[in-house]
Amino acid sequence: MSNFEQYSGALFDLHGVIADTSKYHLQAWHQLATELGVEWTSTLAQSVVGMSRSDAVTAILHAGNLERQYSVQQQTALGDHKNEMYLKLIAHMSPADILPGVIDFLNDLQQHHFGIVLASASVNAPLEIQRMALESYFPLIVDPATLAHNKPAPDIYQQAAAMLNRSPQQCLGFEDSQTGLAALNAAGVISIGIGEEAEIATAQVKLPNTSALSLANIAQMIG
């Protein structure tokens, strides 16, 4: 564990890592694409995972060759419309949405004096954390609206590490998407991917699901 002792920060994505809410985001984006007459494909679905709202709107419009038909203001309105649909979908969100093994792992981190920060691209993250009663674990949440660039740029994870007064190299980062892992790797954070092998191929540590989360397991895999 000597090499592992250098790590004292844990930086988390939310959707697909803490809670199973990605499905709600995808439902809302799917509905928006349908309203715009854009074909919803598996490639498009994968591309918007982990993106900021504005970037996801751009991706959907690009898929339908519609970028020139919408002004910046109209694109913002589309993103707001998607968010309204999403908020309706998560109206009944609760601790039941927390993924298996997450609470035990958060307790493990706290017991080992890790600093914890939520680094989600979603501006709804504080509301979702509140509805799942996770505030005691995540008093620190990066506000993506303050960043010059969102994922896959490294800004959000650089900011998360700074909130802990730690360097990115002292932190472990947890993601489930290619976009998020690109942000972690660019920031210099140890990237821990959770999920399907194809989606987390660029992760330095790969876990099949959240039930595999433990400091002992991660320390063994980092070596």
Short mmCIF file of N, CA and C in Angstrom, two decimals, residues 110-176:
data_model
loop_
_atom_site.label_atom_id
_atom_site.label_comp_id
_atom_site.label_asym_id
_atom_site.label_seq_id
_atom_site.Cartn_x
_atom_site.Cartn_y
_atom_site.Cartn_z
N GLN A 110 -14.28 7.93 3.58
CA GLN A 110 -14.29 8.82 4.74
C GLN A 110 -13.47 8.25 5.90
N GLN A 111 -13.58 6.96 6.11
CA GLN A 111 -12.83 6.33 7.20
C GLN A 111 -11.32 6.42 6.97
N HIS A 112 -10.91 6.49 5.70
CA HIS A 112 -9.49 6.61 5.37
C HIS A 112 -9.11 8.07 5.08
N HIS A 113 -9.97 9.01 5.47
CA HIS A 113 -9.68 10.44 5.43
C HIS A 113 -9.43 10.98 4.02
N PHE A 114 -10.14 10.40 3.05
CA PHE A 114 -10.10 10.94 1.69
C PHE A 114 -11.01 12.17 1.60
N GLY A 115 -10.54 13.18 0.88
CA GLY A 115 -11.43 14.26 0.51
C GLY A 115 -12.27 13.83 -0.67
N ILE A 116 -13.53 14.24 -0.71
CA ILE A 116 -14.47 13.79 -1.75
C ILE A 116 -15.10 15.00 -2.42
N VAL A 117 -15.10 14.99 -3.75
CA VAL A 117 -15.72 16.07 -4.52
C VAL A 117 -16.56 15.47 -5.64
N LEU A 118 -17.73 16.05 -5.87
CA LEU A 118 -18.55 15.66 -7.01
C LEU A 118 -18.19 16.55 -8.19
N ALA A 119 -17.90 15.93 -9.32
CA ALA A 119 -17.49 16.67 -10.52
C ALA A 119 -18.36 16.23 -11.70
N SER A 120 -19.62 16.58 -11.63
CA SER A 120 -20.57 16.23 -12.68
C SER A 120 -20.73 17.38 -13.66
N ALA A 121 -20.92 17.03 -14.93
CA ALA A 121 -21.16 18.05 -15.95
C ALA A 121 -22.56 18.65 -15.84
N SER A 122 -23.40 18.05 -15.02
CA SER A 122 -24.80 18.47 -14.90
C SER A 122 -24.99 19.55 -13.85
N VAL A 123 -25.67 20.62 -14.21
CA VAL A 123 -25.98 21.67 -13.23
C VAL A 123 -27.06 21.21 -12.25
N ASN A 124 -27.70 20.09 -12.53
CA ASN A 124 -28.72 19.55 -11.63
C ASN A 124 -28.12 18.69 -10.52
N ALA A 125 -26.82 18.48 -10.54
CA ALA A 125 -26.19 17.57 -9.59
C ALA A 125 -26.50 17.88 -8.12
N PRO A 126 -26.45 19.14 -7.68
CA PRO A 126 -26.77 19.41 -6.27
C PRO A 126 -28.18 18.96 -5.88
N LEU A 127 -29.14 19.16 -6.77
CA LEU A 127 -30.52 18.74 -6.51
C LEU A 127 -30.59 17.22 -6.41
N GLU A 128 -29.91 16.53 -7.30
CA GLU A 128 -29.94 15.07 -7.29
C GLU A 128 -29.28 14.51 -6.03
N ILE A 129 -28.17 15.11 -5.62
CA ILE A 129 -27.50 14.69 -4.38
C ILE A 129 -28.44 14.88 -3.19
N GLN A 130 -29.17 15.98 -3.18
CA GLN A 130 -30.10 16.24 -2.09
C GLN A 130 -31.22 15.20 -2.07
N ARG A 131 -31.76 14.88 -3.23
CA ARG A 131 -32.87 13.92 -3.28
C ARG A 131 -32.44 12.52 -2.88
N MET A 132 -31.16 12.21 -3.05
CA MET A 132 -30.66 10.90 -2.64
C MET A 132 -30.08 10.91 -1.23
N ALA A 133 -30.19 12.06 -0.54
CA ALA A 133 -29.72 12.21 0.84
C ALA A 133 -28.23 11.91 0.97
N LEU A 134 -27.44 12.44 0.04
CA LEU A 134 -25.99 12.21 0.03
C LEU A 134 -25.19 13.46 0.38
N GLU A 135 -25.85 14.47 0.94
CA GLU A 135 -25.17 15.74 1.21
C GLU A 135 -23.97 15.57 2.15
N SER A 136 -24.06 14.64 3.09
CA SER A 136 -22.97 14.50 4.07
C SER A 136 -21.70 13.96 3.40
N TYR A 137 -21.85 13.29 2.27
CA TYR A 137 -20.69 12.79 1.54
C TYR A 137 -20.17 13.81 0.54
N PHE A 138 -21.05 14.67 0.04
CA PHE A 138 -20.67 15.60 -1.02
C PHE A 138 -20.97 17.05 -0.64
N PRO A 139 -20.29 17.56 0.39
CA PRO A 139 -20.42 18.99 0.68
C PRO A 139 -19.72 19.84 -0.39
N LEU A 140 -18.83 19.20 -1.15
CA LEU A 140 -18.09 19.90 -2.19
C LEU A 140 -18.56 19.42 -3.56
N ILE A 141 -19.08 20.35 -4.35
CA ILE A 141 -19.58 20.04 -5.69
C ILE A 141 -19.08 21.12 -6.65
N VAL A 142 -18.40 20.70 -7.71
CA VAL A 142 -17.95 21.65 -8.72
C VAL A 142 -19.16 22.21 -9.47
N ASP A 143 -19.19 23.52 -9.63
CA ASP A 143 -20.24 24.15 -10.42
C ASP A 143 -19.77 24.23 -11.87
N PRO A 144 -20.33 23.40 -12.76
CA PRO A 144 -19.84 23.39 -14.15
C PRO A 144 -20.07 24.71 -14.87
N ALA A 145 -20.97 25.55 -14.36
CA ALA A 145 -21.24 26.83 -15.00
C ALA A 145 -20.06 27.79 -14.85
N THR A 146 -19.14 27.50 -13.92
CA THR A 146 -17.99 28.37 -13.69
C THR A 146 -16.78 27.99 -14.54
N LEU A 147 -16.89 26.90 -15.30
CA LEU A 147 -15.74 26.40 -16.04
C LEU A 147 -15.67 26.98 -17.44
N ALA A 148 -14.44 27.19 -17.91
CA ALA A 148 -14.26 27.64 -19.29
C ALA A 148 -14.64 26.54 -20.27
N HIS A 149 -14.31 25.29 -19.91
CA HIS A 149 -14.62 24.14 -20.77
C HIS A 149 -15.06 22.97 -19.90
N ASN A 150 -16.08 22.27 -20.34
CA ASN A 150 -16.54 21.10 -19.60
C ASN A 150 -15.91 19.84 -20.20
N LYS A 151 -16.26 18.69 -19.68
CA LYS A 151 -15.74 17.42 -20.18
C LYS A 151 -15.95 17.34 -21.69
N PRO A 152 -15.01 16.87 -22.46
CA PRO A 152 -13.82 16.08 -22.10
C PRO A 152 -12.57 16.90 -21.73
N ALA A 153 -12.69 18.23 -21.64
CA ALA A 153 -11.56 19.03 -21.18
C ALA A 153 -11.28 18.71 -19.71
N PRO A 154 -10.07 18.95 -19.24
CA PRO A 154 -9.70 18.57 -17.87
C PRO A 154 -10.16 19.55 -16.79
N ASP A 155 -10.74 20.68 -17.17
CA ASP A 155 -11.04 21.77 -16.23
C ASP A 155 -11.78 21.31 -14.98
N ILE A 156 -12.82 20.50 -15.16
CA ILE A 156 -13.68 20.14 -14.03
C ILE A 156 -12.92 19.33 -12.99
N TYR A 157 -12.02 18.47 -13.43
CA TYR A 157 -11.26 17.66 -12.48
C TYR A 157 -10.08 18.43 -11.89
N GLN A 158 -9.54 19.36 -12.64
CA GLN A 158 -8.53 20.25 -12.07
C GLN A 158 -9.14 21.10 -10.96
N GLN A 159 -10.35 21.60 -11.21
CA GLN A 159 -11.04 22.39 -10.20
C GLN A 159 -11.40 21.54 -8.99
N ALA A 160 -11.84 20.32 -9.21
CA ALA A 160 -12.21 19.43 -8.10
C ALA A 160 -11.01 19.16 -7.19
N ALA A 161 -9.87 18.89 -7.79
CA ALA A 161 -8.66 18.66 -6.99
C ALA A 161 -8.27 19.91 -6.21
N ALA A 162 -8.39 21.07 -6.87
CA ALA A 162 -8.05 22.33 -6.21
C ALA A 162 -8.96 22.59 -5.01
N MET A 163 -10.21 22.17 -5.09
CA MET A 163 -11.14 22.35 -3.97
C MET A 163 -10.70 21.56 -2.74
N LEU A 164 -9.90 20.53 -2.95
CA LEU A 164 -9.36 19.73 -1.85
C LEU A 164 -7.95 20.16 -1.46
N ASN A 165 -7.44 21.19 -2.14
CA ASN A 165 -6.04 21.61 -1.94
C ASN A 165 -5.08 20.46 -2.21
N ARG A 166 -5.39 19.69 -3.25
CA ARG A 166 -4.55 18.59 -3.66
C ARG A 166 -4.22 18.73 -5.14
N SER A 167 -3.14 18.11 -5.57
CA SER A 167 -2.83 18.08 -6.99
C SER A 167 -3.67 16.98 -7.64
N PRO A 168 -3.92 17.06 -8.94
CA PRO A 168 -4.66 15.98 -9.61
C PRO A 168 -3.98 14.62 -9.43
N GLN A 169 -2.64 14.62 -9.34
CA GLN A 169 -1.90 13.36 -9.21
C GLN A 169 -2.11 12.70 -7.85
N GLN A 170 -2.70 13.40 -6.92
CA GLN A 170 -3.00 12.84 -5.60
C GLN A 170 -4.43 12.31 -5.52
N CYS A 171 -5.12 12.33 -6.64
CA CYS A 171 -6.55 12.00 -6.63
C CYS A 171 -6.90 10.79 -7.50
N LEU A 172 -7.95 10.11 -7.08
CA LEU A 172 -8.58 9.04 -7.85
C LEU A 172 -9.86 9.62 -8.45
N GLY A 173 -10.12 9.29 -9.70
CA GLY A 173 -11.33 9.79 -10.36
C GLY A 173 -12.18 8.65 -10.87
N PHE A 174 -13.49 8.81 -10.77
CA PHE A 174 -14.43 7.73 -11.09
C PHE A 174 -15.40 8.17 -12.18
N GLU A 175 -15.39 7.44 -13.29
CA GLU A 175 -16.20 7.78 -14.45
C GLU A 175 -16.76 6.53 -15.12
N ASP A 176 -17.80 6.72 -15.93
CA ASP A 176 -18.37 5.59 -16.67
C ASP A 176 -18.46 5.85 -18.17
#
